Amino acid sequence: MRNKETIKKTSKDFFFFLTSALTLTLTFSCAPQLKANFDVSMQGQIFWPGPPEKPRIRYLWSLYSLMPEGSSFMDIFAGQYDFFDNREAPYLIRPMSVYKRGDNLYIADSGAFRVTVINLKTKEVFNAGIDGKGELAFPVSVVSDKDGNIYVSDSTLKKVHKYDPKGNFIRPVAREGWRPVGLAYDDRTDTLYVADAENHAVHAVDRDGALRYSIGKRGEEPGEFNYPTYLWVDGEGRLFVSDTLNFRIQIFDSHGRFMSGFGAMGGGYHEFSGPKGVATDSRGNIFVVDGKQDIVKIFDRDGRLLLFFGEGGLEYGKFNLPNGIFIDRDNAIYIADTYNMRVQAFQLMEESNK
């Protein structure tokens, strides 16, 4: 029978061999092509509101994994994926915002220090901002322009980075002294809006970063802000600002003039505990992600509550400190479910004010 020293030495040698082999495998293996692995297992089975009400929103899918369908956790240990580097992780970590243009879905992932771009038809994936001059530290929001150029706000670097459609860095487009968080892009005027949390303002710039105008200062009056976060521009050029620590949504015209606002601090469904992402559907109804309540609230144009969906939890259709939201022309709703490490998609089945 072997003594303890022999067993200890044998175990130590085996562990050294195993870790060395794993390191060599990770070092010399070719990086696999990432692909979005959409979980559609509960599609068409979750609706809001529940019976006996007529459903108006249905659940579509969740996205966490960027490993091709059929891959498993063992593929990581076989060297197919690098789990030591968040930037190369084959999954979402802390998605903060989501944006869609054409077939592309853009996800700003602060936990992976990158923007992940997914072609919804082919499921092909590439990451931007993972190295070089355009390397990201804490991406918060992402949008793209009509030519496919990508704009990403980074609140740690205090910059907005511009990339070409393939994710190659072009230039920064934010001024020194800003702390950019939310972004929105107006196709009609080629205006990029930047929420500046540190200066309690929203800046309108052109595609190269030249300032057109700024709105806001710190305060509680109409047109003033207290840490604005997420932004949205509707089809008529109206700008929606999530004025987070004033617990309200403010709306401006395309020239930055205040139009209206609604909201108050509170735990009721018609109030806000932590308004984050904001978007509008095809009828002009306003969707607001309340990150602290883990729900999405839907209001009409006058700020009257129509409906809400979601709740705190890990299950499909539930949220854990969600942030960004995007609604496309077909009224598909995409939500960055940040601390559940996923993006969830829903479909508006009929207009929410009927």
Coordinates of C-alpha atoms in Angstrom, one line a residue:
M1 CA 0.0 0.0 0.0
R2 CA 1.4 3.4 -1.0
N3 CA 2.3 5.8 1.7
K4 CA 0.8 9.3 2.1
E5 CA 3.9 11.0 0.6
T6 CA 3.7 8.9 -2.5
I7 CA 0.0 9.6 -2.9
K8 CA 0.6 13.3 -2.3
K9 CA 3.4 13.4 -4.9
T10 CA 1.3 11.5 -7.5
S11 CA -1.7 13.8 -7.0
K12 CA 0.5 16.9 -7.3
D13 CA 2.1 15.6 -10.6
F14 CA -1.3 14.8 -12.0
F15 CA -2.6 18.2 -11.1
F16 CA 0.4 19.9 -12.7
F17 CA -0.1 17.8 -15.9
L18 CA -3.8 18.6 -16.1
T19 CA -3.4 22.4 -15.6
S20 CA -0.4 22.4 -18.1
A21 CA -2.4 20.6 -20.7
L22 CA -5.4 22.8 -20.2
T23 CA -3.2 25.9 -20.5
L24 CA -1.6 24.6 -23.7
T25 CA -5.0 23.7 -25.1
L26 CA -6.4 27.2 -24.4
T27 CA -3.2 28.8 -25.8
F28 CA -3.0 26.9 -29.1
S29 CA -6.6 26.2 -29.9
C30 CA -8.2 28.3 -32.6
A31 CA -10.9 30.6 -31.3
P32 CA -14.2 29.2 -32.4
Q33 CA -16.9 31.2 -34.2
L34 CA -19.4 32.5 -31.7
K35 CA -23.1 32.0 -32.5
A36 CA -26.1 33.3 -30.6
N37 CA -28.0 30.4 -29.0
F38 CA -31.5 31.7 -28.5
D39 CA -33.6 29.9 -25.9
V40 CA -37.1 29.6 -27.4
S41 CA -38.3 26.8 -25.1
M42 CA -41.0 28.9 -23.6
Q43 CA -42.0 30.9 -26.7
G44 CA -45.7 31.4 -26.9
Q45 CA -46.4 30.1 -23.4
I46 CA -46.1 33.2 -21.3
F47 CA -48.4 36.2 -21.7
W48 CA -49.4 39.5 -20.0
P49 CA -51.8 40.2 -18.6
G50 CA -52.9 36.8 -17.3
P51 CA -56.3 35.4 -17.6
P52 CA -59.1 36.3 -17.7
E53 CA -57.7 39.4 -19.4
K54 CA -57.0 39.3 -23.1
P55 CA -53.2 38.9 -23.6
R56 CA -51.4 41.9 -25.1
I57 CA -47.7 40.9 -24.7
R58 CA -46.2 37.5 -25.3
Y59 CA -42.7 36.1 -24.4
L60 CA -40.4 35.3 -27.4
W61 CA -37.0 34.2 -26.2
S62 CA -34.0 34.7 -24.0
L63 CA -30.3 35.0 -25.0
Y64 CA -27.5 34.2 -22.6
S65 CA -25.2 31.8 -24.5
L66 CA -23.0 32.7 -27.5
M67 CA -21.9 29.1 -28.0
P68 CA -23.3 27.4 -31.1
E69 CA -26.3 25.1 -30.5
G70 CA -25.1 21.7 -29.3
S71 CA -22.0 23.1 -27.5
S72 CA -21.6 22.3 -23.8
F73 CA -19.7 23.4 -20.8
M74 CA -17.2 20.7 -21.5
D75 CA -16.2 22.5 -24.7
I76 CA -14.7 25.2 -22.4
F77 CA -12.4 22.7 -20.8
A78 CA -11.5 21.3 -24.2
G79 CA -10.1 24.7 -25.0
Q80 CA -12.9 25.7 -27.4
Y81 CA -13.7 28.9 -25.3
D82 CA -11.6 31.1 -23.1
F83 CA -13.3 31.5 -19.8
F84 CA -10.3 33.4 -18.2
D85 CA -11.0 36.6 -20.2
N86 CA -14.4 38.2 -19.9
R87 CA -13.9 39.9 -23.3
E88 CA -13.9 36.5 -24.9
A89 CA -16.5 34.9 -22.8
P90 CA -19.1 32.9 -24.9
Y91 CA -22.0 34.3 -22.9
L92 CA -23.4 37.6 -21.8
I93 CA -22.3 38.9 -18.4
R94 CA -23.8 42.3 -17.6
P95 CA -25.8 43.5 -20.5
M96 CA -26.7 47.2 -19.9
S97 CA -28.5 48.2 -23.1
V98 CA -29.7 46.7 -26.4
Y99 CA -30.3 48.3 -29.8
K100 CA -31.5 46.9 -33.1
R101 CA -31.0 48.1 -36.7
G102 CA -31.9 45.9 -39.6
D103 CA -30.9 42.3 -38.8
N104 CA -28.3 43.3 -36.2
L105 CA -28.8 43.3 -32.5
Y106 CA -26.3 45.3 -30.5
I107 CA -25.7 44.6 -26.8
A108 CA -23.5 46.8 -24.6
D109 CA -22.1 44.4 -22.0
S110 CA -20.4 46.2 -19.1
G111 CA -19.3 42.9 -17.4
A112 CA -17.6 41.7 -20.6
F113 CA -16.2 45.1 -21.4
R114 CA -17.5 44.9 -25.0
V115 CA -20.3 45.4 -27.4
T116 CA -21.7 42.2 -28.9
V117 CA -23.2 42.4 -32.3
I118 CA -25.6 39.5 -33.4
N119 CA -27.1 38.9 -36.8
L120 CA -30.6 37.7 -35.9
K121 CA -30.9 35.8 -39.2
T122 CA -27.6 33.9 -39.3
K123 CA -27.0 34.1 -35.5
E124 CA -23.4 35.1 -36.3
V125 CA -21.6 37.1 -33.6
F126 CA -18.7 39.5 -33.4
N127 CA -17.5 41.7 -30.5
A128 CA -16.3 45.3 -30.7
G129 CA -14.2 47.3 -28.3
I130 CA -12.1 44.4 -27.0
D131 CA -8.6 45.7 -27.8
G132 CA -6.6 48.5 -29.2
K133 CA -7.4 52.2 -29.1
G134 CA -11.1 51.4 -29.0
E135 CA -10.9 49.1 -26.0
L136 CA -13.8 49.6 -23.6
A137 CA -13.9 49.6 -19.8
F138 CA -17.6 50.0 -18.9
P139 CA -19.9 50.3 -21.9
V140 CA -23.3 51.5 -21.0
S141 CA -25.2 52.2 -24.2
V142 CA -24.9 51.4 -27.9
V143 CA -26.6 52.7 -31.1
S144 CA -25.7 52.7 -34.8
D145 CA -26.3 55.1 -37.6
K146 CA -27.8 54.5 -41.1
D147 CA -24.4 53.5 -42.4
G148 CA -24.0 50.9 -39.7
N149 CA -21.3 52.8 -37.7
I150 CA -21.5 51.9 -34.0
Y151 CA -21.4 54.4 -31.1
V152 CA -20.7 53.2 -27.6
S153 CA -20.8 55.2 -24.4
D154 CA -18.2 54.3 -21.7
S155 CA -18.9 55.9 -18.3
T156 CA -15.5 54.8 -16.9
L157 CA -13.4 56.1 -19.8
K158 CA -15.8 59.1 -20.0
K159 CA -15.9 58.7 -23.8
V160 CA -18.2 57.8 -26.7
H161 CA -16.3 55.5 -29.1
K162 CA -17.2 55.3 -32.8
Y163 CA -16.6 52.1 -34.7
D164 CA -17.2 51.1 -38.3
P165 CA -19.8 48.4 -39.1
K166 CA -17.3 45.6 -38.6
G167 CA -16.3 46.9 -35.1
N168 CA -13.1 48.6 -36.1
F169 CA -12.4 51.7 -34.0
I170 CA -12.7 55.1 -35.8
R171 CA -12.5 57.9 -33.2
P172 CA -14.0 59.2 -29.9
V173 CA -16.9 61.6 -30.4
A174 CA -17.5 62.9 -26.9
R175 CA -16.0 66.0 -25.3
E176 CA -13.7 66.1 -22.3
G177 CA -15.6 66.6 -19.1
W178 CA -18.6 64.6 -20.1
R179 CA -19.7 61.3 -18.4
P180 CA -21.7 59.6 -21.1
V181 CA -24.3 57.0 -20.3
G182 CA -27.4 56.7 -22.4
L183 CA -27.3 57.2 -26.2
A184 CA -30.0 57.7 -28.9
Y185 CA -29.8 58.3 -32.6
D186 CA -32.1 60.3 -34.8
D187 CA -32.1 59.1 -38.4
R188 CA -34.0 62.1 -39.7
T189 CA -31.3 64.6 -38.6
D190 CA -28.3 62.4 -38.1
T191 CA -28.1 63.5 -34.5
L192 CA -26.5 61.5 -31.8
Y193 CA -27.9 62.3 -28.3
V194 CA -25.6 61.7 -25.3
A195 CA -26.9 61.6 -21.7
D196 CA -24.2 63.2 -19.5
A197 CA -24.8 62.0 -16.0
E198 CA -22.0 64.0 -14.4
N199 CA -23.2 67.4 -15.8
H200 CA -26.9 66.5 -15.6
A201 CA -27.3 67.4 -19.3
V202 CA -28.1 65.9 -22.7
H203 CA -25.9 66.8 -25.6
A204 CA -26.8 66.7 -29.3
V205 CA -23.8 66.0 -31.6
D206 CA -23.3 65.1 -35.2
R207 CA -21.7 61.9 -36.4
D208 CA -18.2 63.2 -35.9
G209 CA -18.9 64.6 -32.4
A210 CA -19.4 68.3 -33.3
L211 CA -21.7 69.8 -30.7
R212 CA -25.0 71.0 -32.0
Y213 CA -26.6 72.0 -28.7
S214 CA -27.0 70.9 -25.0
I215 CA -30.0 70.9 -22.8
G216 CA -30.4 70.8 -19.0
K217 CA -28.6 71.5 -15.8
R218 CA -29.1 70.0 -12.3
G219 CA -32.5 70.7 -10.9
E220 CA -36.1 69.6 -10.6
E221 CA -37.8 72.1 -12.9
P222 CA -39.0 71.1 -16.4
G223 CA -35.9 70.8 -18.7
E224 CA -33.6 70.2 -15.7
F225 CA -32.1 66.8 -14.7
N226 CA -30.8 64.8 -11.8
Y227 CA -28.6 62.1 -13.2
P228 CA -30.2 61.4 -16.6
T229 CA -29.5 57.9 -17.8
Y230 CA -31.3 56.3 -20.8
L231 CA -32.5 58.0 -24.0
W232 CA -34.9 57.3 -26.8
V233 CA -35.8 59.1 -30.1
D234 CA -39.2 58.3 -31.7
G235 CA -40.1 58.4 -35.4
E236 CA -41.1 62.0 -35.2
G237 CA -37.8 63.1 -33.6
R238 CA -39.0 63.5 -30.1
L239 CA -36.4 62.9 -27.4
F240 CA -37.3 60.9 -24.3
V241 CA -35.0 61.2 -21.3
S242 CA -35.1 58.9 -18.3
D243 CA -34.4 61.5 -15.6
T244 CA -33.6 58.8 -13.1
L245 CA -33.1 60.6 -9.8
N246 CA -35.9 63.0 -10.4
F247 CA -38.0 59.8 -10.9
R248 CA -39.6 60.9 -14.2
I249 CA -39.6 60.9 -17.9
Q250 CA -39.1 64.1 -19.8
I251 CA -39.9 64.7 -23.5
F252 CA -38.3 67.3 -25.8
D253 CA -38.8 68.2 -29.5
S254 CA -36.0 67.8 -32.1
H255 CA -34.6 71.2 -31.2
G256 CA -34.3 70.4 -27.5
R257 CA -37.3 72.3 -26.4
F258 CA -39.2 70.9 -23.4
M259 CA -42.6 69.4 -24.3
S260 CA -43.9 67.4 -21.4
G261 CA -43.0 65.0 -18.6
F262 CA -44.5 62.6 -16.2
G263 CA -43.6 60.5 -13.1
A264 CA -43.0 60.7 -9.4
M265 CA -41.0 58.8 -6.8
G266 CA -42.8 55.9 -5.2
G267 CA -43.5 52.2 -5.2
G268 CA -46.8 52.3 -6.9
Y269 CA -47.2 50.9 -10.5
H270 CA -47.9 54.5 -11.7
E271 CA -44.8 55.8 -9.9
F272 CA -41.0 55.1 -10.3
S273 CA -38.4 53.6 -8.0
G274 CA -35.6 53.6 -10.5
P275 CA -36.5 54.5 -14.1
K276 CA -33.9 53.3 -16.6
G277 CA -34.6 52.3 -20.2
V278 CA -37.3 54.1 -22.2
A279 CA -38.8 53.4 -25.6
T280 CA -42.0 53.9 -27.6
D281 CA -44.1 51.5 -29.7
S282 CA -45.8 52.2 -33.0
R283 CA -48.7 53.9 -31.4
G284 CA -46.6 56.2 -29.3
N285 CA -47.1 54.4 -26.0
I286 CA -44.2 54.8 -23.7
F287 CA -42.4 51.9 -22.1
V288 CA -40.2 52.5 -19.1
V289 CA -38.0 49.9 -17.4
D290 CA -38.2 50.4 -13.6
G291 CA -35.0 48.7 -12.6
K292 CA -35.6 48.6 -8.9
Q293 CA -39.1 47.2 -9.3
D294 CA -38.0 44.6 -12.0
I295 CA -40.9 45.5 -14.2
V296 CA -41.7 47.3 -17.5
K297 CA -44.4 49.9 -17.3
I298 CA -46.4 51.1 -20.2
F299 CA -47.9 54.6 -20.4
D300 CA -50.0 56.5 -22.9
R301 CA -48.7 59.8 -24.4
D302 CA -50.1 61.7 -21.5
G303 CA -48.3 59.6 -18.9
R304 CA -51.3 57.5 -17.8
L305 CA -50.4 53.9 -16.8
L306 CA -51.9 51.3 -19.2
L307 CA -50.2 48.1 -18.4
F308 CA -47.1 46.6 -16.8
F309 CA -45.3 43.2 -17.2
G310 CA -42.6 41.2 -15.6
E311 CA -41.5 40.8 -11.9
G312 CA -38.4 40.0 -10.0
G313 CA -37.0 36.5 -10.5
L314 CA -34.8 34.2 -12.5
E315 CA -37.5 32.5 -14.6
Y316 CA -38.4 33.3 -18.1
G317 CA -40.2 36.7 -18.4
K318 CA -38.9 37.8 -15.0
F319 CA -36.1 40.3 -14.4
N320 CA -33.2 41.1 -12.1
L321 CA -32.2 44.8 -12.1
P322 CA -33.0 45.3 -15.8
N323 CA -31.7 48.4 -17.6
G324 CA -32.0 49.1 -21.4
I325 CA -35.0 48.6 -23.7
F326 CA -35.5 48.8 -27.5
I327 CA -38.7 48.4 -29.5
D328 CA -38.5 47.8 -33.2
R329 CA -40.9 48.7 -36.0
D330 CA -42.7 45.4 -35.6
N331 CA -43.3 46.1 -31.9
A332 CA -40.8 43.4 -30.8
I333 CA -39.5 44.4 -27.4
Y334 CA -35.9 43.7 -26.3
I335 CA -34.8 44.2 -22.7
A336 CA -31.3 44.0 -21.1
D337 CA -32.0 41.8 -18.1
T338 CA -28.7 42.9 -16.6
Y339 CA -28.3 40.7 -13.4
N340 CA -29.9 37.7 -15.0
M341 CA -27.0 37.9 -17.6
R342 CA -29.3 37.9 -20.6
V343 CA -31.4 39.7 -23.1
Q344 CA -35.1 38.9 -23.2
A345 CA -37.5 39.5 -26.1
F346 CA -41.2 40.0 -26.1
Q347 CA -43.9 40.8 -28.7
L348 CA -46.6 43.4 -28.4
M349 CA -49.7 41.5 -29.6
E350 CA -52.0 44.4 -30.0
E351 CA -51.9 48.1 -29.1
S352 CA -51.6 48.4 -25.3
N353 CA -54.3 51.1 -25.0
K354 CA -57.1 49.1 -26.5

